[in-house]
């Protein structure tokens, strides 16, 4: 085995494992104090970050901080110190320092003016390189040696690295082809660190569509509907897929739907196909004489239900729903759609599960692995899309990096 540490500097050695937002932010905080080596299994850094920005990088959210903090659900208490220390406004200021101007869209989501992730990533990597961070691509972490050195598999064979502090930022288990495959879990489990099983988050769901629905409407967007489940409702768009449904409105309810399925096997989502018409107005419109119009034309003219919305209504409604204007109106406002299961975690935008916060101290150090810190999506938290995921990865990476700095100063 080869030792890649190259220990010749009087400064301490820090290892960052994972080249996504959390790892890069940890490297940024450590670079002024330590010789930082950043390792990533992929041929290049930030691959999931780049994918997230393919259709517009949503880097954070512009809502007030107190509302912003509520988006992290059960993990809020543990994440809050890091999120308050690196707020959405701080993220925008940090991006500006890299030469990336941002703007807040009408939905409150914050994007780079150029919309893409690649200019921000290039500027960030350039600054880290100038600060002395050394990058090692194609280095897949394989745990520790008996004497505590980090082990990596590389195209040239196994190498080791002895670090004075290590930050793990290996991601969760969503989009494994981009590097976050959860393969790190056995190495921590072997050291007694609990790891909660990964589950899909911000994901689509399977529906038992008819062949007609699959063949005719797969890929069709269902615009401006309201989805409701377990007392929560979300207005937005849904996309019909060959297997079921996905889209931002679905993702917003995905955690509650997934948890219900874990308890009972299936869940029924309610869809309001005409959210801009109240029930009384819709019923009156549908009760108007149809004349020679077919029911399809009547729905189109009176309720603006056609295309994929009409297909959804036919697919999910009971035949009795079409027997009277009142029953049809009620069904349009509360169409029940039975979901079979979440889509596989490899397709989900993010993942729940990972290292519970009880395994970490207040500096994000693993209690059972002194000098080893963890950040980002490998921790057990989840949040909706809308800039919250990247915000928390940046904030926890910063917190873990600063925790490692304090550790090195004490050591």
Short mmCIF file of C-alpha atoms in Angstrom, two decimals:
data_model
loop_
_atom_site.label_atom_id
_atom_site.label_comp_id
_atom_site.label_asym_id
_atom_site.label_seq_id
_atom_site.Cartn_x
_atom_site.Cartn_y
_atom_site.Cartn_z
CA UNK A 1 0.00 0.00 0.00
CA UNK A 2 1.16 3.52 -0.72
CA UNK A 3 0.92 6.44 1.71
CA UNK A 4 -0.34 9.47 -0.23
CA UNK A 5 -0.15 11.87 2.71
CA UNK A 6 3.24 13.22 1.71
CA UNK A 7 3.78 14.59 5.23
CA UNK A 8 6.39 17.33 4.93
CA UNK A 9 4.52 20.45 6.02
CA UNK A 10 4.46 21.56 9.67
CA UNK A 11 0.72 22.15 9.27
CA UNK A 12 -1.77 19.42 10.21
CA UNK A 13 -3.23 17.16 7.51
CA UNK A 14 -6.97 17.17 6.87
CA UNK A 15 -8.82 14.72 4.64
CA UNK A 16 -12.18 15.53 3.06
CA UNK A 17 -13.95 12.54 1.52
CA UNK A 18 -16.62 13.61 -0.95
CA UNK A 19 -16.50 16.40 -3.50
CA UNK A 20 -20.07 17.69 -3.31
CA UNK A 21 -21.23 20.96 -1.70
CA UNK A 22 -20.74 19.72 1.89
CA UNK A 23 -17.21 18.45 1.26
CA UNK A 24 -16.13 21.50 -0.68
CA UNK A 25 -17.46 23.81 2.03
CA UNK A 26 -15.60 21.83 4.71
CA UNK A 27 -12.41 22.13 2.65
CA UNK A 28 -12.92 25.89 2.41
CA UNK A 29 -13.11 26.23 6.21
CA UNK A 30 -10.05 24.01 6.82
CA UNK A 31 -7.72 25.39 4.15
CA UNK A 32 -6.41 28.38 6.19
CA UNK A 33 -5.23 26.07 9.00
CA UNK A 34 -4.36 22.70 7.44
CA UNK A 35 -2.99 21.02 4.36
CA UNK A 36 -6.26 19.79 2.89
CA UNK A 37 -6.58 16.74 0.63
CA UNK A 38 -10.01 16.19 -0.90
CA UNK A 39 -10.87 12.72 -2.22
CA UNK A 40 -13.75 11.73 -4.49
CA UNK A 41 -14.66 8.41 -6.09
CA UNK A 42 -15.74 9.98 -9.38
CA UNK A 43 -13.50 11.24 -12.20
CA UNK A 44 -14.59 14.84 -11.46
CA UNK A 45 -16.09 16.73 -8.54
CA UNK A 46 -19.62 17.94 -7.86
CA UNK A 47 -21.44 15.65 -10.28
CA UNK A 48 -24.76 15.60 -8.43
CA UNK A 49 -24.43 19.36 -7.85
CA UNK A 50 -24.09 19.83 -11.61
CA UNK A 51 -27.09 17.60 -12.28
CA UNK A 52 -29.16 19.61 -9.78
CA UNK A 53 -28.33 22.72 -11.77
CA UNK A 54 -29.05 21.25 -15.18
CA UNK A 55 -32.43 22.99 -15.43
CA UNK A 56 -31.53 25.91 -13.15
CA UNK A 57 -29.51 25.72 -9.93
CA UNK A 58 -31.84 26.42 -7.01
CA UNK A 59 -29.19 27.27 -4.45
CA UNK A 60 -31.36 28.41 -1.52
CA UNK A 61 -34.71 29.99 -0.67
CA UNK A 62 -35.58 33.60 0.03
CA UNK A 63 -38.37 33.18 2.59
CA UNK A 64 -37.88 34.55 6.11
CA UNK A 65 -35.50 32.50 8.23
CA UNK A 66 -38.07 31.31 10.77
CA UNK A 67 -40.25 29.85 8.01
CA UNK A 68 -37.17 28.46 6.28
CA UNK A 69 -36.19 26.52 9.41
CA UNK A 70 -39.59 24.80 9.60
CA UNK A 71 -38.90 23.03 6.28
CA UNK A 72 -36.50 20.60 7.97
CA UNK A 73 -39.15 18.85 10.03
CA UNK A 74 -37.94 16.53 12.77
CA UNK A 75 -34.29 17.40 12.10
CA UNK A 76 -34.79 21.13 12.64
CA UNK A 77 -33.50 21.20 16.22
CA UNK A 78 -30.21 19.52 15.28
CA UNK A 79 -29.72 21.43 12.04
CA UNK A 80 -30.77 24.84 13.32
CA UNK A 81 -27.40 25.98 14.77
CA UNK A 82 -25.65 25.26 11.45
CA UNK A 83 -28.47 26.84 9.41
CA UNK A 84 -28.46 29.98 11.55
CA UNK A 85 -24.69 30.21 11.24
CA UNK A 86 -24.92 30.08 7.43
CA UNK A 87 -28.27 31.51 6.41
CA UNK A 88 -29.75 31.85 2.92
CA UNK A 89 -28.53 35.48 2.90
CA UNK A 90 -25.04 34.26 3.81
CA UNK A 91 -25.18 31.76 0.94
CA UNK A 92 -26.03 34.54 -1.50
CA UNK A 93 -23.17 36.67 -0.15
CA UNK A 94 -20.80 33.71 -0.42
CA UNK A 95 -21.83 33.14 -4.04
CA UNK A 96 -21.27 36.83 -4.76
CA UNK A 97 -17.72 36.50 -3.42
CA UNK A 98 -17.19 33.83 -6.06
CA UNK A 99 -18.46 36.25 -8.71
CA UNK A 100 -21.87 34.59 -9.00
CA UNK A 101 -24.81 36.99 -8.83
CA UNK A 102 -28.12 35.53 -7.65
CA UNK A 103 -31.79 36.49 -7.85
CA UNK A 104 -34.97 35.49 -6.07
CA UNK A 105 -37.72 34.16 -8.32
CA UNK A 106 -41.45 34.66 -7.91
CA UNK A 107 -41.70 31.43 -5.89
CA UNK A 108 -39.03 32.58 -3.46
CA UNK A 109 -36.43 30.20 -4.84
CA UNK A 110 -32.97 31.67 -5.30
CA UNK A 111 -30.96 31.01 -8.48
CA UNK A 112 -27.71 32.22 -10.02
CA UNK A 113 -28.45 34.82 -12.69
CA UNK A 114 -26.81 32.49 -15.22
CA UNK A 115 -29.07 29.68 -13.86
CA UNK A 116 -26.35 27.03 -14.29
CA UNK A 117 -24.28 25.23 -11.64
CA UNK A 118 -21.09 24.94 -13.68
CA UNK A 119 -19.86 28.58 -13.42
CA UNK A 120 -20.27 28.51 -9.63
CA UNK A 121 -18.53 25.14 -9.32
CA UNK A 122 -15.63 26.25 -11.53
CA UNK A 123 -15.13 29.44 -9.54
CA UNK A 124 -15.31 27.54 -6.27
CA UNK A 125 -12.81 24.86 -7.31
CA UNK A 126 -10.46 27.54 -8.62
CA UNK A 127 -10.54 29.36 -5.28
CA UNK A 128 -9.98 26.13 -3.34
CA UNK A 129 -7.07 25.24 -5.62
CA UNK A 130 -5.53 28.67 -5.02
CA UNK A 131 -5.92 28.16 -1.27
CA UNK A 132 -3.84 24.99 -1.50
CA UNK A 133 -6.49 22.27 -1.46
CA UNK A 134 -5.22 19.15 -3.26
CA UNK A 135 -7.82 17.14 -5.18
CA UNK A 136 -7.70 13.37 -5.65
CA UNK A 137 -10.25 12.01 -8.16
CA UNK A 138 -11.05 8.31 -8.64
CA UNK A 139 -10.32 7.59 -4.99
CA UNK A 140 -13.12 5.47 -3.51
CA UNK A 141 -13.06 5.30 0.27
CA UNK A 142 -12.77 1.80 1.70
CA UNK A 143 -12.59 2.43 5.43
CA UNK A 144 -9.53 2.44 7.66
CA UNK A 145 -6.39 0.37 8.08
CA UNK A 146 -5.55 -1.22 11.41
CA UNK A 147 -3.43 1.77 12.40
CA UNK A 148 -6.17 4.30 11.53
CA UNK A 149 -5.09 5.41 8.05
CA UNK A 150 -7.77 6.03 5.45
CA UNK A 151 -7.95 3.42 2.68
CA UNK A 152 -8.83 4.26 -0.92
CA UNK A 153 -9.32 2.12 -3.99
CA UNK A 154 -7.88 3.74 -7.11
CA UNK A 155 -7.29 2.65 -10.73
CA UNK A 156 -3.67 2.03 -9.73
CA UNK A 157 -4.46 -0.02 -6.64
CA UNK A 158 -5.04 0.70 -2.96
CA UNK A 159 -3.53 3.79 -1.34
CA UNK A 160 -3.66 5.04 2.24
CA UNK A 161 -3.68 8.47 3.85
CA UNK A 162 -3.02 9.28 7.50
CA UNK A 163 -5.00 12.39 8.47
CA UNK A 164 -5.06 14.46 11.63
CA UNK A 165 -8.75 15.23 10.99
CA UNK A 166 -11.24 13.77 8.52
CA UNK A 167 -14.55 15.13 7.23
CA UNK A 168 -16.85 12.57 5.64
CA UNK A 169 -19.22 14.09 3.07
CA UNK A 170 -20.06 11.00 1.05
CA UNK A 171 -23.72 11.74 0.31
CA UNK A 172 -26.73 9.51 0.82
CA UNK A 173 -27.92 6.82 -1.56
CA UNK A 174 -29.85 8.69 -4.26
CA UNK A 175 -28.44 8.86 -7.80
CA UNK A 176 -25.70 6.27 -7.15
CA UNK A 177 -24.35 6.64 -10.68
CA UNK A 178 -23.15 10.09 -9.61
CA UNK A 179 -21.21 8.70 -6.65
CA UNK A 180 -23.65 8.74 -3.70
CA UNK A 181 -24.28 5.04 -3.33
CA UNK A 182 -24.27 4.53 0.45
CA UNK A 183 -21.36 2.08 0.20
CA UNK A 184 -19.71 3.78 3.17
CA UNK A 185 -22.20 2.45 5.70
CA UNK A 186 -20.38 -0.84 6.56
CA UNK A 187 -17.19 1.03 7.43
CA UNK A 188 -18.95 3.15 10.04
CA UNK A 189 -21.08 0.27 11.29
CA UNK A 190 -17.87 -1.68 11.92
CA UNK A 191 -16.82 1.10 14.29
CA UNK A 192 -20.11 0.94 16.16
CA UNK A 193 -21.72 3.96 14.46
CA UNK A 194 -25.47 3.53 13.95
CA UNK A 195 -26.70 4.14 10.41
CA UNK A 196 -30.45 4.41 9.77
CA UNK A 197 -31.58 2.62 6.58
CA UNK A 198 -31.86 4.87 3.56
CA UNK A 199 -35.31 5.59 2.13
CA UNK A 200 -36.35 7.58 -0.95
CA UNK A 201 -37.22 11.24 -0.42
CA UNK A 202 -38.47 13.82 -2.94
CA UNK A 203 -39.49 10.91 -5.10
CA UNK A 204 -42.20 9.80 -7.50
CA UNK A 205 -44.69 7.00 -6.86
CA UNK A 206 -45.98 4.01 -8.78
CA UNK A 207 -49.60 3.91 -9.92
CA UNK A 208 -51.28 0.89 -11.55
CA UNK A 209 -52.15 2.73 -14.77
CA UNK A 210 -54.16 1.18 -17.54
CA UNK A 211 -52.32 0.51 -20.80
CA UNK A 212 -54.21 3.42 -22.37
CA UNK A 213 -52.95 5.82 -19.70
CA UNK A 214 -49.37 4.63 -20.08
CA UNK A 215 -49.33 4.71 -23.86
CA UNK A 216 -51.21 7.96 -24.39
CA UNK A 217 -50.19 10.18 -21.47
CA UNK A 218 -46.78 9.10 -20.12
CA UNK A 219 -44.71 12.28 -19.87
CA UNK A 220 -47.75 14.60 -19.88
CA UNK A 221 -47.75 17.46 -17.34
CA UNK A 222 -50.88 18.00 -15.26
CA UNK A 223 -50.88 21.76 -14.73
CA UNK A 224 -52.14 23.65 -11.69
CA UNK A 225 -53.71 21.07 -9.43
CA UNK A 226 -53.86 20.76 -5.65
CA UNK A 227 -52.65 17.54 -4.05
CA UNK A 228 -53.73 16.64 -0.53
CA UNK A 229 -52.73 13.95 1.92
CA UNK A 230 -52.97 13.58 5.70
CA UNK A 231 -54.06 17.17 6.26
CA UNK A 232 -51.39 18.71 4.02
CA UNK A 233 -52.09 20.24 0.63
CA UNK A 234 -49.81 21.56 -2.11
CA UNK A 235 -50.65 23.45 -5.29
CA UNK A 236 -48.42 22.78 -8.27
CA UNK A 237 -47.82 20.57 -11.25
CA UNK A 238 -47.70 16.79 -11.60
CA UNK A 239 -46.15 14.72 -14.38
CA UNK A 240 -47.69 11.42 -15.42
CA UNK A 241 -45.00 8.81 -16.02
CA UNK A 242 -45.19 5.32 -17.45
CA UNK A 243 -44.97 3.99 -13.90
CA UNK A 244 -46.96 6.58 -11.96
CA UNK A 245 -46.53 10.25 -11.02
CA UNK A 246 -43.75 12.66 -10.14
CA UNK A 247 -43.18 16.42 -9.99
CA UNK A 248 -42.64 19.20 -7.46
CA UNK A 249 -46.09 18.93 -5.88
CA UNK A 250 -45.65 15.17 -5.44
CA UNK A 251 -42.19 15.62 -3.93
CA UNK A 252 -43.57 18.05 -1.35
CA UNK A 253 -45.82 15.31 0.03
CA UNK A 254 -43.46 12.41 -0.58
CA UNK A 255 -42.20 12.01 3.00
CA UNK A 256 -45.72 11.74 4.44
CA UNK A 257 -46.81 9.40 1.64
CA UNK A 258 -43.73 7.20 2.04
CA UNK A 259 -44.15 6.97 5.81
CA UNK A 260 -47.82 6.01 5.42
CA UNK A 261 -46.84 3.29 2.96
CA UNK A 262 -44.21 2.00 5.38
CA UNK A 263 -47.00 1.59 7.93
CA UNK A 264 -49.79 0.28 5.73
CA UNK A 265 -48.61 -0.64 2.25
CA UNK A 266 -50.55 1.86 0.13
CA UNK A 267 -51.67 5.47 0.28
CA UNK A 268 -54.44 7.40 -1.48
CA UNK A 269 -53.61 10.88 -2.70
CA UNK A 270 -56.45 13.35 -3.31
CA UNK A 271 -56.26 15.60 -6.38
CA UNK A 272 -58.27 18.76 -6.97
CA UNK A 273 -58.36 19.02 -10.76
CA UNK A 274 -60.09 22.42 -10.72
CA UNK A 275 -58.60 24.38 -7.79
CA UNK A 276 -59.70 27.75 -9.18
CA UNK A 277 -63.42 26.82 -9.02
CA UNK A 278 -65.13 26.18 -5.70
CA UNK A 279 -67.46 23.19 -5.37
CA UNK A 280 -70.72 25.15 -5.63
CA UNK A 281 -69.64 27.00 -8.77
CA UNK A 282 -68.36 23.79 -10.36
CA UNK A 283 -71.57 21.93 -9.58
CA UNK A 284 -73.67 24.73 -11.08
CA UNK A 285 -71.53 24.75 -14.23
CA UNK A 286 -71.81 21.00 -14.67
CA UNK A 287 -75.57 21.07 -14.08
CA UNK A 288 -76.10 23.27 -17.15
CA UNK A 289 -77.92 21.49 -19.99
CA UNK A 290 -75.55 19.44 -22.10
CA UNK A 291 -77.62 19.36 -25.25
CA UNK A 292 -75.85 17.34 -27.92
CA UNK A 293 -72.44 17.77 -26.30
CA UNK A 294 -70.66 14.64 -25.17
CA UNK A 295 -69.66 14.43 -21.54
CA UNK A 296 -66.05 15.05 -22.65
CA UNK A 297 -67.02 18.31 -24.38
CA UNK A 298 -69.21 19.30 -21.45
CA UNK A 299 -66.29 18.82 -19.03
CA UNK A 300 -63.99 20.80 -21.31
CA UNK A 301 -66.37 23.74 -21.76
CA UNK A 302 -67.77 23.97 -18.24
CA UNK A 303 -64.86 22.83 -16.02
CA UNK A 304 -61.79 23.17 -18.29
CA UNK A 305 -61.16 19.46 -17.79
CA UNK A 306 -59.63 17.93 -20.91
CA UNK A 307 -56.53 16.14 -22.12
CA UNK A 308 -54.56 14.49 -19.35
CA UNK A 309 -56.87 15.88 -16.65
CA UNK A 310 -59.84 14.21 -18.30
CA UNK A 311 -57.83 11.01 -18.63
CA UNK A 312 -56.97 11.11 -14.92
CA UNK A 313 -60.62 11.61 -14.06
CA UNK A 314 -61.65 8.63 -16.17
CA UNK A 315 -58.81 6.52 -14.80
CA UNK A 316 -59.30 7.13 -11.09
CA UNK A 317 -63.00 7.96 -10.65
CA UNK A 318 -65.70 5.44 -9.85
CA UNK A 319 -68.35 5.05 -12.56
CA UNK A 320 -70.94 6.35 -10.13
CA UNK A 321 -69.17 9.71 -10.12
CA UNK A 322 -70.57 10.46 -13.58
CA UNK A 323 -74.20 9.84 -12.61
CA UNK A 324 -74.97 13.40 -11.47
CA UNK A 325 -73.44 16.89 -11.64
CA UNK A 326 -73.02 16.98 -7.87
CA UNK A 327 -71.15 13.66 -7.65
CA UNK A 328 -68.99 14.61 -10.66
CA UNK A 329 -68.14 17.99 -9.12
CA UNK A 330 -67.18 16.38 -5.82
CA UNK A 331 -64.98 13.86 -7.63
CA UNK A 332 -63.22 16.55 -9.67
CA UNK A 333 -62.48 18.43 -6.44
CA UNK A 334 -61.38 15.30 -4.57
CA UNK A 335 -60.18 12.71 -7.05
CA UNK A 336 -58.71 9.72 -5.17
CA UNK A 337 -55.54 8.29 -6.69
CA UNK A 338 -54.16 5.16 -5.09
CA UNK A 339 -50.37 4.97 -4.99
CA UNK A 340 -48.65 1.60 -4.91
CA UNK A 341 -45.10 2.34 -3.71
CA UNK A 342 -42.35 4.98 -3.90
CA UNK A 343 -40.04 4.83 -6.88
CA UNK A 344 -36.62 3.25 -6.18
CA UNK A 345 -34.16 5.28 -4.15
CA UNK A 346 -31.75 5.38 -7.08
CA UNK A 347 -34.30 7.62 -8.86
CA UNK A 348 -35.13 9.87 -5.92
CA UNK A 349 -33.80 13.41 -5.68
CA UNK A 350 -32.61 12.84 -2.12
CA UNK A 351 -32.75 10.25 0.64
CA UNK A 352 -33.89 9.99 4.24
CA UNK A 353 -31.78 7.89 6.58
CA UNK A 354 -28.07 7.90 7.28
CA UNK A 355 -26.16 8.84 10.42
CA UNK A 356 -28.52 9.89 13.24
CA UNK A 357 -27.65 13.15 14.98
CA UNK A 358 -27.34 11.24 18.24
CA UNK A 359 -24.09 9.78 16.84
CA UNK A 360 -22.60 13.29 16.52
CA UNK A 361 -21.45 15.87 19.03
CA UNK A 362 -22.26 19.58 18.66
CA UNK A 363 -19.30 19.98 16.26
CA UNK A 364 -20.58 17.26 13.90
CA UNK A 365 -17.85 14.87 15.10
CA UNK A 366 -18.69 11.18 15.34
CA UNK A 367 -18.66 10.35 19.05
CA UNK A 368 -17.22 6.89 18.37
CA UNK A 369 -14.57 8.13 15.92
CA UNK A 370 -12.61 11.05 17.45
CA UNK A 371 -11.30 13.41 14.81
CA UNK A 372 -13.83 12.19 12.21
CA UNK A 373 -16.65 14.57 11.25
CA UNK A 374 -19.69 14.06 8.99
CA UNK A 375 -21.82 16.42 6.94
CA UNK A 376 -24.34 16.71 4.14
CA UNK A 377 -26.74 14.04 2.93
CA UNK A 378 -25.02 11.18 4.75
CA UNK A 379 -26.70 12.55 7.90
CA UNK A 380 -30.26 11.49 8.77
CA UNK A 381 -32.37 14.45 7.69
CA UNK A 382 -34.58 15.34 4.75
CA UNK A 383 -36.12 18.48 3.30
CA UNK A 384 -38.25 19.42 0.30
CA UNK A 385 -36.86 20.71 -2.95
CA UNK A 386 -36.67 24.47 -3.29
CA UNK A 387 -33.07 25.19 -2.24
CA UNK A 388 -33.37 23.58 1.19
CA UNK A 389 -31.26 20.51 0.36
CA UNK A 390 -28.25 22.44 -0.96
CA UNK A 391 -28.58 25.01 1.84
CA UNK A 392 -28.31 22.34 4.51
CA UNK A 393 -25.43 20.58 2.74
CA UNK A 394 -23.50 23.85 2.63
CA UNK A 395 -24.35 24.70 6.24
CA UNK A 396 -23.45 21.29 7.68
CA UNK A 397 -20.27 21.14 5.59
CA UNK A 398 -19.26 24.51 7.00
CA UNK A 399 -20.12 23.40 10.54
CA UNK A 400 -18.17 20.13 10.20
CA UNK A 401 -15.20 21.99 8.72
CA UNK A 402 -15.18 24.42 11.61
CA UNK A 403 -15.53 21.55 14.06
CA UNK A 404 -12.46 19.96 12.48
CA UNK A 405 -10.59 23.26 12.79
CA UNK A 406 -11.33 23.38 16.53
CA UNK A 407 -10.24 19.75 16.89
CA UNK A 408 -6.92 20.44 15.16
CA UNK A 409 -6.27 23.53 17.29
CA UNK A 410 -6.87 21.52 20.48
CA UNK A 411 -4.71 18.65 19.23
#
